[in-house]
Short mmCIF file of C-alpha atoms in Angstrom, two decimals:
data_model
loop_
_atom_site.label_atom_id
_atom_site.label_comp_id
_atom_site.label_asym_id
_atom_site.label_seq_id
_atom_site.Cartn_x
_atom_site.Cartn_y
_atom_site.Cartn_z
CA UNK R 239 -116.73 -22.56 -156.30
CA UNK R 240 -114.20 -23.57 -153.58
CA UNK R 241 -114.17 -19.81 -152.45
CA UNK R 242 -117.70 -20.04 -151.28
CA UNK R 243 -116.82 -23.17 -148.93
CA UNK R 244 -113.63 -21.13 -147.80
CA UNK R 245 -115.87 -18.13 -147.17
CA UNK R 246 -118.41 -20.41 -145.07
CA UNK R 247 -116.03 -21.80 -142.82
CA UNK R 248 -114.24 -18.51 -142.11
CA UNK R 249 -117.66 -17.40 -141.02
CA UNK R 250 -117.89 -20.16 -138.62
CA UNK R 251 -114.78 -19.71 -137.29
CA UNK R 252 -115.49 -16.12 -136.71
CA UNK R 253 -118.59 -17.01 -135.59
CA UNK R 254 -120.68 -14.85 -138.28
CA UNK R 255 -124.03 -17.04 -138.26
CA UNK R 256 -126.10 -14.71 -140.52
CA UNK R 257 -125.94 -11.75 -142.20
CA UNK R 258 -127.29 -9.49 -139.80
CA UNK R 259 -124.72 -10.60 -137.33
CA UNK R 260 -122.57 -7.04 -136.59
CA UNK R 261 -119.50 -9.25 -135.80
CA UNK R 262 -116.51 -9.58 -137.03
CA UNK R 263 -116.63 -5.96 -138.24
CA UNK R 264 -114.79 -6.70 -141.91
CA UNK R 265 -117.89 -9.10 -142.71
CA UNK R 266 -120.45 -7.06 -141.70
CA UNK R 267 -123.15 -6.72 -144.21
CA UNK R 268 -121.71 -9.69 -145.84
CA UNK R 269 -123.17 -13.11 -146.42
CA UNK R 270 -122.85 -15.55 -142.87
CA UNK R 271 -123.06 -19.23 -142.16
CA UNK R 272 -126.62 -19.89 -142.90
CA UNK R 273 -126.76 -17.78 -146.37
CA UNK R 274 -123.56 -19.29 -147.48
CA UNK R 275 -124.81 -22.67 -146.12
CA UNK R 276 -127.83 -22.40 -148.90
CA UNK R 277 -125.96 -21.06 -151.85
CA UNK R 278 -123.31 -24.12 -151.24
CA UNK R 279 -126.27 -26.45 -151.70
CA UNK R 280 -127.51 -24.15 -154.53
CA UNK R 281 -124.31 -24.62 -156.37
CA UNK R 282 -124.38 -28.04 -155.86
CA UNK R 283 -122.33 -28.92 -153.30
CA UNK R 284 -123.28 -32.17 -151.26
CA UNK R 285 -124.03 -31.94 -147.06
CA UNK R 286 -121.47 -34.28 -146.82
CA UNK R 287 -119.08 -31.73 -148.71
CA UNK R 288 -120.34 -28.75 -146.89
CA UNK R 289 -119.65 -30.52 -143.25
CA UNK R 290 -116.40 -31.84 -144.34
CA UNK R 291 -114.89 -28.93 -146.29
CA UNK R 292 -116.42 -26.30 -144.65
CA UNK R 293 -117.94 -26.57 -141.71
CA UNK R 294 -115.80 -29.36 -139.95
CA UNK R 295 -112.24 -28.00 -140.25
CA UNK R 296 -113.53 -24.12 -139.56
CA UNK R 297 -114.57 -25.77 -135.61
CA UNK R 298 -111.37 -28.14 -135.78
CA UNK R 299 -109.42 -24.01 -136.57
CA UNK R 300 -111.41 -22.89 -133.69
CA UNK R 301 -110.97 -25.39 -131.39
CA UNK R 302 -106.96 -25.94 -131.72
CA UNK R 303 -106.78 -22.09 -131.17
CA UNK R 304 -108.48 -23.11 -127.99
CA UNK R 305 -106.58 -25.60 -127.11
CA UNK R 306 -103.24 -23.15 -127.80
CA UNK R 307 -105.20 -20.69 -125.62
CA UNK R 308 -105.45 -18.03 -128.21
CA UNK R 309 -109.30 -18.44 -128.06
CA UNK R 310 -111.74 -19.07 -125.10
CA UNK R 311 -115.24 -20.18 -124.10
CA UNK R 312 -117.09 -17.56 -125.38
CA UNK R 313 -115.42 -18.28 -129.52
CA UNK R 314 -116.07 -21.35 -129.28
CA UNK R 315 -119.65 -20.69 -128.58
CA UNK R 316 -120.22 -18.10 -130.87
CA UNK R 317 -118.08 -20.70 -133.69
CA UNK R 318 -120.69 -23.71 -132.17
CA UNK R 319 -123.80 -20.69 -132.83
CA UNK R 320 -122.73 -20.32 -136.53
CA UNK R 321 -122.40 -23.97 -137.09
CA UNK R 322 -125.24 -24.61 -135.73
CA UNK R 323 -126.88 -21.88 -138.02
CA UNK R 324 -125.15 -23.84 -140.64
CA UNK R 325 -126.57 -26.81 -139.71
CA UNK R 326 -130.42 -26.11 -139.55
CA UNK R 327 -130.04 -26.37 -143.47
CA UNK R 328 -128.57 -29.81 -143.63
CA UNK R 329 -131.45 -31.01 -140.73
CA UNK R 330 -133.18 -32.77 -143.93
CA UNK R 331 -129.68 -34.25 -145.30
CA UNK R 332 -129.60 -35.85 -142.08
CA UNK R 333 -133.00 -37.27 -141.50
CA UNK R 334 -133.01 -38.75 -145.34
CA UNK R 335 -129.32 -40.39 -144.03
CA UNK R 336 -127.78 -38.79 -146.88
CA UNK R 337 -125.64 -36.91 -143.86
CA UNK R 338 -124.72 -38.75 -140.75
CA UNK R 339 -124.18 -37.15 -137.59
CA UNK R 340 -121.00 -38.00 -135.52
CA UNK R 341 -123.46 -40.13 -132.88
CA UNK R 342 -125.77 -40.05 -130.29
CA UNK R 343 -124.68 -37.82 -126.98
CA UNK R 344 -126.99 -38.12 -124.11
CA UNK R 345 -126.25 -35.21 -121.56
CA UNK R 346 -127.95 -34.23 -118.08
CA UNK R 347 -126.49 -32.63 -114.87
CA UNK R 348 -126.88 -35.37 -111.92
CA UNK R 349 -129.58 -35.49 -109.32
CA UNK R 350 -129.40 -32.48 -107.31
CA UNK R 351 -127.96 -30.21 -109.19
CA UNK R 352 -129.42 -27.57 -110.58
CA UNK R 353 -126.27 -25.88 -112.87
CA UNK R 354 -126.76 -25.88 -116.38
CA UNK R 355 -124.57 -23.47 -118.02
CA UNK R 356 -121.35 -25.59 -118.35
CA UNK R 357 -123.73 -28.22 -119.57
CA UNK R 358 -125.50 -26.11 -122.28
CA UNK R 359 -122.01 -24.77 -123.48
CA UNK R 360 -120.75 -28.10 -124.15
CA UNK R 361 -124.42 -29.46 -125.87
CA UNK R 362 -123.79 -26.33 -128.54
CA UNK R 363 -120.27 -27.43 -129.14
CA UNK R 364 -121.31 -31.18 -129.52
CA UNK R 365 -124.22 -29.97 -132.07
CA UNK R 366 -121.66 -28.07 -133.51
CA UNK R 367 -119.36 -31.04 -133.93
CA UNK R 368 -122.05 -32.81 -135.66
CA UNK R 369 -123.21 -34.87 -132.44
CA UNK R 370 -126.79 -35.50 -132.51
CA UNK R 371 -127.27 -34.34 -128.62
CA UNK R 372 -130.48 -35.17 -126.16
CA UNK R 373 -130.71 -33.02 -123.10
CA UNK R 374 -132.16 -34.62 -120.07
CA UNK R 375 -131.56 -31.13 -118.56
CA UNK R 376 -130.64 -30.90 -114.89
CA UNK R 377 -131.29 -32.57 -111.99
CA UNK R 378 -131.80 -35.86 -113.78
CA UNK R 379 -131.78 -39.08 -111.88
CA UNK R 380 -130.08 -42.20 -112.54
CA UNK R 381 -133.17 -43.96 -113.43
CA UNK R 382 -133.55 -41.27 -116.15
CA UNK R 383 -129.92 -41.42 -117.29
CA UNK R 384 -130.53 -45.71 -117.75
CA UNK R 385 -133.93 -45.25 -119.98
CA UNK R 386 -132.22 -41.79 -122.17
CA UNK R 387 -129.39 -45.01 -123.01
CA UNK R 388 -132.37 -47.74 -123.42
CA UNK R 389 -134.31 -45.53 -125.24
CA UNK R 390 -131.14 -44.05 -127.47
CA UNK R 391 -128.98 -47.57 -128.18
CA UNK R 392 -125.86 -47.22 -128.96
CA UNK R 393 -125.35 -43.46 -127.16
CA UNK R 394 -122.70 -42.30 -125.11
CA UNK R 395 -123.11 -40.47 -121.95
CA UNK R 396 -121.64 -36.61 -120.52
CA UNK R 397 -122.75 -36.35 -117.03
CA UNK R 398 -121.52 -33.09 -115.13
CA UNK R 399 -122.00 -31.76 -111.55
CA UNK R 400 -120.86 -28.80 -109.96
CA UNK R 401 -120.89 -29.64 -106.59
CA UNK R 402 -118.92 -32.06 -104.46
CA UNK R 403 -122.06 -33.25 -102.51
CA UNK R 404 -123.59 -33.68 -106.38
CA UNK R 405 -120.73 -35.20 -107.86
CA UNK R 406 -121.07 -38.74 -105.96
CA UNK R 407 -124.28 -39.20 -107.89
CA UNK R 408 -122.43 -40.13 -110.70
CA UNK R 409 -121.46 -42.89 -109.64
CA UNK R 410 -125.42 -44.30 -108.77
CA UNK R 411 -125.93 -43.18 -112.39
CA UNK R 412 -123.42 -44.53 -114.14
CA UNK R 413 -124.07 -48.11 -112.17
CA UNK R 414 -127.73 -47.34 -113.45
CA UNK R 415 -126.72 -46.72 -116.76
CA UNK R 416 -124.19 -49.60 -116.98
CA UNK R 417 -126.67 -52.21 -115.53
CA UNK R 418 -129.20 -51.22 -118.68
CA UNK R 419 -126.51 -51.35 -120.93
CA UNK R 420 -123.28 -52.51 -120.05
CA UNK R 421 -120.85 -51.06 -122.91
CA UNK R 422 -122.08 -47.37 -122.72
CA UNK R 423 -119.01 -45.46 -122.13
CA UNK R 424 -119.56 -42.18 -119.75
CA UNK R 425 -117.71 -39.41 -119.49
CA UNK R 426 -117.71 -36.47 -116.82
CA UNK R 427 -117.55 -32.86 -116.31
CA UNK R 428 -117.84 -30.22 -113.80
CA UNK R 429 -115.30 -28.00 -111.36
CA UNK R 430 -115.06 -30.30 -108.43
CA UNK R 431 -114.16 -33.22 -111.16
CA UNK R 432 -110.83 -34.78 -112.01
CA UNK R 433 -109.38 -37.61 -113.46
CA UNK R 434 -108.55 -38.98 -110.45
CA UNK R 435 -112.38 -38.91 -109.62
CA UNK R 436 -113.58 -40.76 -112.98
CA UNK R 437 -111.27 -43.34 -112.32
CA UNK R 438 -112.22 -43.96 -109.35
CA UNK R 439 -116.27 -44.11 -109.99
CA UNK R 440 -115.29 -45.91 -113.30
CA UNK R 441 -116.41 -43.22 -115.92
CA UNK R 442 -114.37 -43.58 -119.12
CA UNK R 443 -112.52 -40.72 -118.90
CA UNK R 444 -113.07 -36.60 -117.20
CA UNK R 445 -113.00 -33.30 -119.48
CA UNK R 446 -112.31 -30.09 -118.07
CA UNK R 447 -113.57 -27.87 -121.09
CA UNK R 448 -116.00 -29.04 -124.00
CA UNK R 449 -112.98 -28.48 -126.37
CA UNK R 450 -110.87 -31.50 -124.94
CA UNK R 451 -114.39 -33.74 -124.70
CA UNK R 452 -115.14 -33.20 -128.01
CA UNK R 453 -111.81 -33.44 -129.56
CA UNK R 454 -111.53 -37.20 -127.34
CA UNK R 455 -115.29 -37.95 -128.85
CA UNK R 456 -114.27 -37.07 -132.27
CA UNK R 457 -111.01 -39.72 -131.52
CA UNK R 458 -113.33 -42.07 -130.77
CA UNK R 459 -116.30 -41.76 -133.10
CA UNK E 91 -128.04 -7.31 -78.20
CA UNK E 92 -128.80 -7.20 -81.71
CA UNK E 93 -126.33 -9.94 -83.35
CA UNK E 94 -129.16 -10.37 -86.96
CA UNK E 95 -127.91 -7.50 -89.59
CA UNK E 96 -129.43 -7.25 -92.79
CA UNK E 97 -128.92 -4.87 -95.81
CA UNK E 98 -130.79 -4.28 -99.08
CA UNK E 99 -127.92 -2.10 -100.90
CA UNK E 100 -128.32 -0.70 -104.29
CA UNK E 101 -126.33 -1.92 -107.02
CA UNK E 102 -124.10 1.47 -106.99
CA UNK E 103 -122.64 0.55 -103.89
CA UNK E 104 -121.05 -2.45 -105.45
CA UNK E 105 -118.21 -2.23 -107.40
CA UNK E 106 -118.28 -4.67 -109.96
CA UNK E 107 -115.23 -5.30 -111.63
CA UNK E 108 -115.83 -6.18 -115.34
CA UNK E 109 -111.84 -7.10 -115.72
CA UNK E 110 -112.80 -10.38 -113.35
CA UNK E 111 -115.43 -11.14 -116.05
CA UNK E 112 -113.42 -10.74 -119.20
CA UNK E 113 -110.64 -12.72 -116.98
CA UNK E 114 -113.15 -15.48 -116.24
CA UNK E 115 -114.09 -15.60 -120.12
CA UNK E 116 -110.61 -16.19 -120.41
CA UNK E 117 -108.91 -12.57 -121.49
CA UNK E 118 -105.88 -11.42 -119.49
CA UNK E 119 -105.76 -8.65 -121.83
CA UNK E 120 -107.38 -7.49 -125.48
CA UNK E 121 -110.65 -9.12 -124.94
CA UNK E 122 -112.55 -8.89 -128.50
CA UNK E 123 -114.55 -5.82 -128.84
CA UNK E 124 -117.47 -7.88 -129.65
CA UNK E 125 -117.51 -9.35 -125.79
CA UNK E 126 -116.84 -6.01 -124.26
CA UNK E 127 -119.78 -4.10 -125.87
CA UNK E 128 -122.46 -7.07 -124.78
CA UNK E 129 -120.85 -6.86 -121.47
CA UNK E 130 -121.32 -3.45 -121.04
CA UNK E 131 -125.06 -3.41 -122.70
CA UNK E 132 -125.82 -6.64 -120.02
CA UNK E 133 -124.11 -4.99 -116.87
CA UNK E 134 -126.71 -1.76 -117.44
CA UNK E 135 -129.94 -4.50 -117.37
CA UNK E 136 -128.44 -6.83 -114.47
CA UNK E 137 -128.61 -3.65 -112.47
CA UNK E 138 -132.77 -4.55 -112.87
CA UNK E 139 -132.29 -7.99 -112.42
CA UNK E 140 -130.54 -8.01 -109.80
CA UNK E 141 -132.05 -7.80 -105.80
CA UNK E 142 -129.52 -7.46 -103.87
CA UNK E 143 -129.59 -8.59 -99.99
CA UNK E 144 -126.89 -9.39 -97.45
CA UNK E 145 -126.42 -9.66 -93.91
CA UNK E 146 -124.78 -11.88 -90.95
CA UNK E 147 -125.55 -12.93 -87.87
CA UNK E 148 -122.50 -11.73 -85.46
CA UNK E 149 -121.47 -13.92 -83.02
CA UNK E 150 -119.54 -12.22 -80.09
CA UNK E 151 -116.26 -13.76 -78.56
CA UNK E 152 -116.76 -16.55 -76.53
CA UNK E 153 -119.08 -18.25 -79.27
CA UNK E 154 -116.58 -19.23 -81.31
CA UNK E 155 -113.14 -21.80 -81.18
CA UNK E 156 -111.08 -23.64 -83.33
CA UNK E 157 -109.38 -26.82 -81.90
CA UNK E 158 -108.33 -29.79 -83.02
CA UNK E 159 -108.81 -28.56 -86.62
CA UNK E 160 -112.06 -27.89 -86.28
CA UNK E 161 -114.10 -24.92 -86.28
CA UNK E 162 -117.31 -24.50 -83.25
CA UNK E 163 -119.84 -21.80 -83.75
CA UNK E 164 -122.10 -21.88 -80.84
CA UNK E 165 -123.75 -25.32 -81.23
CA UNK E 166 -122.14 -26.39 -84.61
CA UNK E 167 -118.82 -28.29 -85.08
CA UNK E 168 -117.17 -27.61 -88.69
CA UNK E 169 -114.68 -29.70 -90.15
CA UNK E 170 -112.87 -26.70 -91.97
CA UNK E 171 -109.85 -28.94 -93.10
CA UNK E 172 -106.27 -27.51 -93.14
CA UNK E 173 -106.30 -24.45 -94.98
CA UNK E 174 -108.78 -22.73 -93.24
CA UNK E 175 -107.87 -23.69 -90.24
CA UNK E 176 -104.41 -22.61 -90.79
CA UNK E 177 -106.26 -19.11 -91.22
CA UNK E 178 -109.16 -19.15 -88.26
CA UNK E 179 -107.37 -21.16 -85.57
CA UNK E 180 -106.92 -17.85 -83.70
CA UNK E 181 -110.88 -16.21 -83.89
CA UNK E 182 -112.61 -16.22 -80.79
CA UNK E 183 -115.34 -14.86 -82.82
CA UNK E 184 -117.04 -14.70 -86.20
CA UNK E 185 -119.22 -13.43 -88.65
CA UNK E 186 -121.45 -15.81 -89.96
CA UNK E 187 -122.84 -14.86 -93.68
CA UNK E 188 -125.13 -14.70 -96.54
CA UNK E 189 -125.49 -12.31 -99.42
CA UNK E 190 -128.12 -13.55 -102.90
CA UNK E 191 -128.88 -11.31 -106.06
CA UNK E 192 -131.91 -13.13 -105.98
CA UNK E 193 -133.11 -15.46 -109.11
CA UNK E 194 -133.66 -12.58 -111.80
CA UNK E 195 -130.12 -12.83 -113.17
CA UNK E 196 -130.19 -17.08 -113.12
CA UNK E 197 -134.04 -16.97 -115.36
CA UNK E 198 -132.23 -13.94 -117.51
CA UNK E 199 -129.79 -16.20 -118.34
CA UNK E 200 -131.69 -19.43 -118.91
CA UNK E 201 -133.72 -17.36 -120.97
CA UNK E 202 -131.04 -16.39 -123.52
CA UNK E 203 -130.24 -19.63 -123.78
CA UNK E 204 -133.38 -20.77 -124.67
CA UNK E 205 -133.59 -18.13 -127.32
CA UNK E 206 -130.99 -18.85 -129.22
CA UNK E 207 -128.31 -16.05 -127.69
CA UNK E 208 -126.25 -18.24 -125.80
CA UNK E 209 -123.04 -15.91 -126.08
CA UNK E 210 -125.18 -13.79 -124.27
CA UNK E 211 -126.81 -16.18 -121.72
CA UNK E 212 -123.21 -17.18 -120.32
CA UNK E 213 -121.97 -13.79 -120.33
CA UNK E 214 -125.26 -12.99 -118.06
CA UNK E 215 -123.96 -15.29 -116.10
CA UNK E 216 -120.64 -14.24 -115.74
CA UNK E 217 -121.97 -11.34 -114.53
CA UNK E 218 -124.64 -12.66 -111.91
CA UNK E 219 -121.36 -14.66 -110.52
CA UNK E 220 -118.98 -10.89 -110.44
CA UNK E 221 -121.67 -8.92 -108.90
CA UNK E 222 -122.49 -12.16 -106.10
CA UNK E 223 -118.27 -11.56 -105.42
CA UNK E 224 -118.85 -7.87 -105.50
CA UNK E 225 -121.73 -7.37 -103.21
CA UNK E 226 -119.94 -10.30 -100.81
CA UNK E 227 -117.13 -7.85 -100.55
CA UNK E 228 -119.63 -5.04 -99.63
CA UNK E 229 -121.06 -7.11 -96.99
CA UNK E 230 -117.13 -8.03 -95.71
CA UNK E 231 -116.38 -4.48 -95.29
CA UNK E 232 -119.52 -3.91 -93.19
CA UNK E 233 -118.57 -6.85 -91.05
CA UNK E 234 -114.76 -5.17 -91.04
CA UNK E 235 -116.51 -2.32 -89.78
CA UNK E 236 -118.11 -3.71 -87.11
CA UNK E 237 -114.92 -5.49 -85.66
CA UNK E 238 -113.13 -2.09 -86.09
CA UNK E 239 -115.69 -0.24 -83.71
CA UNK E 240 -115.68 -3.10 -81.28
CA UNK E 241 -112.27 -2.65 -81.44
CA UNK E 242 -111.07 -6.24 -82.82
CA UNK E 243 -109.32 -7.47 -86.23
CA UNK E 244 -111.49 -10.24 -88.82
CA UNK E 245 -109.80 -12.40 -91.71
CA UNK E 246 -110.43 -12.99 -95.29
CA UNK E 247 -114.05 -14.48 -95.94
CA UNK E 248 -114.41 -18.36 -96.19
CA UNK E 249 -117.39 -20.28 -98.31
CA UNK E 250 -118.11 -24.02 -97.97
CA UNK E 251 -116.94 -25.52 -101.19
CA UNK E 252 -114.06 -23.77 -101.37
CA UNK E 253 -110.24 -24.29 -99.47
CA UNK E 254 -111.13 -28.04 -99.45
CA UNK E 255 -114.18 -27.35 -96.91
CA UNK E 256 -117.40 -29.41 -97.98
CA UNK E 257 -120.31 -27.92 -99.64
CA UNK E 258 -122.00 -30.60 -97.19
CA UNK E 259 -121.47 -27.81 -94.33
CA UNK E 260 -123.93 -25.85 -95.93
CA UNK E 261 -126.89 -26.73 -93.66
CA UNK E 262 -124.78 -26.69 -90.43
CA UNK E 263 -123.93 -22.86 -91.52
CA UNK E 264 -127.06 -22.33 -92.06
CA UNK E 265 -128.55 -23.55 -89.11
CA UNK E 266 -126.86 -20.44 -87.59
CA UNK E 267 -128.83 -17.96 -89.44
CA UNK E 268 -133.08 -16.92 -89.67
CA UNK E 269 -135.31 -19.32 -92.00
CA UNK E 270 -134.77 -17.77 -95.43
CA UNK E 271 -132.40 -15.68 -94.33
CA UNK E 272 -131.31 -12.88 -97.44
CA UNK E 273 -133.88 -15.38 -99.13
CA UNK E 274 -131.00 -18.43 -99.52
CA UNK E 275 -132.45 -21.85 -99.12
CA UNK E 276 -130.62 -24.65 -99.25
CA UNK E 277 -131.36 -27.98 -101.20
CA UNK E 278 -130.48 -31.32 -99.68
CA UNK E 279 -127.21 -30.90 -101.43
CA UNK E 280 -125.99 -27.76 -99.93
CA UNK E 281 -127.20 -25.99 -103.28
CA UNK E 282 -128.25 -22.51 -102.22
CA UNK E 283 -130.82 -21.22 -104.01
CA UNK E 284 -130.96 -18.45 -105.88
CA UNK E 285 -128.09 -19.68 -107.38
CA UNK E 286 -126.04 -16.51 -107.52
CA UNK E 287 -125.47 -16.64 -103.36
CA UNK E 288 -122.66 -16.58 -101.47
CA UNK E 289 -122.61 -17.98 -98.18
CA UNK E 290 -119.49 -18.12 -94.99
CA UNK E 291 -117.72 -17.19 -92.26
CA UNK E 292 -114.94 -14.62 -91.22
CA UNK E 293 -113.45 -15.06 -88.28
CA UNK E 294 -113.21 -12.34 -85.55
CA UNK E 295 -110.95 -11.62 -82.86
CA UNK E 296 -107.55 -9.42 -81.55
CA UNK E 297 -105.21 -12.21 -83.01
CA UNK E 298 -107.07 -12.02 -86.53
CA UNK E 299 -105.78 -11.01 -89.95
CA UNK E 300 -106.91 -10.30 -93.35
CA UNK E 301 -104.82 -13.18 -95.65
CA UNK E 302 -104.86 -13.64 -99.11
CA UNK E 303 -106.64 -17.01 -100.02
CA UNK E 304 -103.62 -19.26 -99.96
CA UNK E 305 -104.79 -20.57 -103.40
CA UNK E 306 -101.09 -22.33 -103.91
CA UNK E 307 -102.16 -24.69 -101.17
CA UNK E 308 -105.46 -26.26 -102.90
CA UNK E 309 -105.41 -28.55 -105.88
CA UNK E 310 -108.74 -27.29 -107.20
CA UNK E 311 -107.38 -25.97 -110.20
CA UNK E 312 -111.02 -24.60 -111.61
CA UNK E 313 -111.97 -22.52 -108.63
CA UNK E 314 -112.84 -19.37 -109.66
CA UNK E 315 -110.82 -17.83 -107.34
CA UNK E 316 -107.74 -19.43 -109.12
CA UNK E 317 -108.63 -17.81 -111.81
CA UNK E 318 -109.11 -14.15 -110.29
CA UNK E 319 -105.65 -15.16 -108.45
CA UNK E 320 -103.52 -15.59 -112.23
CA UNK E 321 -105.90 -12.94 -113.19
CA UNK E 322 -104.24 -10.12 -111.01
CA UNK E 323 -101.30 -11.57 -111.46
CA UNK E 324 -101.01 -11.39 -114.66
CA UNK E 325 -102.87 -7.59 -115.01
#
């Protein structure tokens, strides 16, 4: 019984979502994420069981490989896909509350800016991580980043920019944000970015890949 | 005297280098043979998607000066910071550029992304940002060309938003080039759009040279051209 949770989180972390996925080659034609996902509930296993046994430590596998640069972007993402694949079976464990999700992410790229890959990478690796995410998209003003926090309480915030003249809108829309509700903490993202620069606006703390944001979030959650 | 020169070229000229993409994924070396096959299946489409157009307005010496660590193109003054101007401070002209793939590679990309193939959607994009480099290196050796019949030397090609110069320049640079010009507008950020442009100067002139980007002088540690740098040098 414990083999097929193994099996389930070695096809995250190889990022196998399904069984027609060609990748890796030594599980092709085998069982993936979502098929193994169903039989583990088949068998008996709980949501809560399958997220913390499986699913779970397969990303944390991924993501400390990242971290140790043996993987990159594009396994994490394909990892995030087959979680994700995972996770459209436990959507009802979640909306009964028998699962809980990590929180409540709210992301957008600031007014402006138009760049939404970096953004998108990091929503499937927060989904992946068991974040509940809402996507305000790009170009989002501050006025839409204070009523996505009014409207989500208790939500944090990932704001990211891509451009230096974009980047000093995060400071408008984290004042915005604050002012709704004080105690939502912020966080920021983007290549112009630093540390230095979060600081400085008073965001609670910069990322430079969705790894080290979500590893902080899962710290803090 | 003709100074506008524009150029549709066709996506063989380029010569897109899939190594930069694999390095930008993050692969020195042995990138999984799972990336390299969707690369190679998405570089044979972006060759649709892509519309390529390039061209620069060439301003003749006399029209351009750098003093006082600043940069003047005919009626513009650029604040080009330190490490550009420690490269340009000797043009006495310049080429002033743009080069777009158009939007067909951005929407291809959005598009995977909204079906579910993100791998796929930031590896189109990837490529969208390799073939922008390549066909700005096509348009550099045209503009090399030119200062080599004229019988003058040009540098390395410099972007606002890069070396520490702002992104803010954007509209001053353009202001030097036709309405719409390789069909690059500008937002009131600076954001060119299509997104996949490139836009920038190289400077002209007998005292010239062709420098590497002195990358070891800028703190921008995520600029892709960082990454190309420790790229070659680790290839």
């Amino acid at each position: 019984m414990k083999d097929l949770l193994e099996q389930l989180g070695l096809c995250v972390e190889k990022g196998k979502s399904d069984r027609n996925a060609a990748f890796p080659p030594e599980l092709r034609g085998m069982d993936g994420a979502s098929e193994l996902t169903l039989k583990a509930l088949e068998a008996g296993f709980s949501a809560n069981q399958i997220l913390n046994e499986a699913l779970m430590p397969a990303m944390q596998r991924v993501g400390d490989r990242f971290a140790e640069h043996k993987a990159f972007i594009p396994d994490l993402m394909i990892a995030a896909r087959a979680m994700n694949a995972a996770m459209e079976h436990l959507k009802p464990f979640f909306e009964s509350g028998e699962a809980q999700h990590r929180g409540k992410i709210v992301l957008g790229t600031v007014e402006g800016d138009q760049h939404d890959i970096g953004k998108n990478i990091v929503k499937m690796v927060l989904k992946g991580e068991g974040w509940d995410v809402i996507d305000l998209g790009t170009n989002t003003s501050a006025t839409e980043f204070a009523e996505a926090v009014a409207e989500h309480p208790g939500s944090l915030v990932g704001m990211s920019a891509l451009l230096t003249t974009t980047m000093v809108k995060m400071e408008e829309s984290l004042q915005a944000i604050r002012a709704k509700i004080p105690a939502t903490k912020v966080f920021v993202g983007g290549a112009p970015l630093s540390q230095a620069f979060s600081d400085q606006i008073g965001a609670d703390g910069y990322f430079p890949d969705p790894h080290s944001f979500a590893l902080h979030l899962r710290e803090i959650s | 005297m003709k100074d506008i020169f524009s150029y549709r070229p066709v996506f063989n000229e380029l010569r897109v280098n899939k190594e930069n993409i694999f390095g930008a994924m993050g692969y020195e070396k042995n990138t999984p043979e799972q990336y390299i096959q969707i690369t190679d299946k998405l570089l044979k489409e972006a060759e649709h998607a892509a519309e390529l157009q390039a061209g620069y307005r060439w301003l003749s010496p006399g029209s351009a000066k750098a003093e006082h660590g600043k940069l003047v193109l005919v009626d513009q003054v650029f604040e080009i910071r330190k490490i550009i101007y420690s490269q340009l401070h000797l043009l006495d002209g310049a080429a002033v550029f743009a080069v777009s793939i158009g939007s067909g590679i951005d929407n291809w990309s959005r598009k995977f992304f909204e079906e579910d193939e993100p791998l796929a959607g930031y590896i189109a994009d990837l490529i969208g940002s390799e073939i922008a480099e390549a066909l700005a290196d096509w348009l550099e050796a045209k503009i090399a060309a030119h200062a080599l019949e004229l019988g003058t030397k040009h540098s390395n090609r410099y972007s606002p938003g890069y070396c520490d110069w702002s992104v803010a320049e954007q509209h001053k640079l353009f202001s030097l080039l036709p309405d719409n010009f390789c069909g690059v507008r500008l937002n009131n950020s600076g954001l060119m759009v299509p997104q996949k442009s490139i836009s920038g100067i190289v400077g002209t002139g007998a005292k010239m040279k062709w420098r590497e980007y002195p990358c070891d002088r800028c703190s921008l540690e995520t600029c892709y051209k960082q990454i190309h740098k420790s790229h070659e040098t680790a290839s």
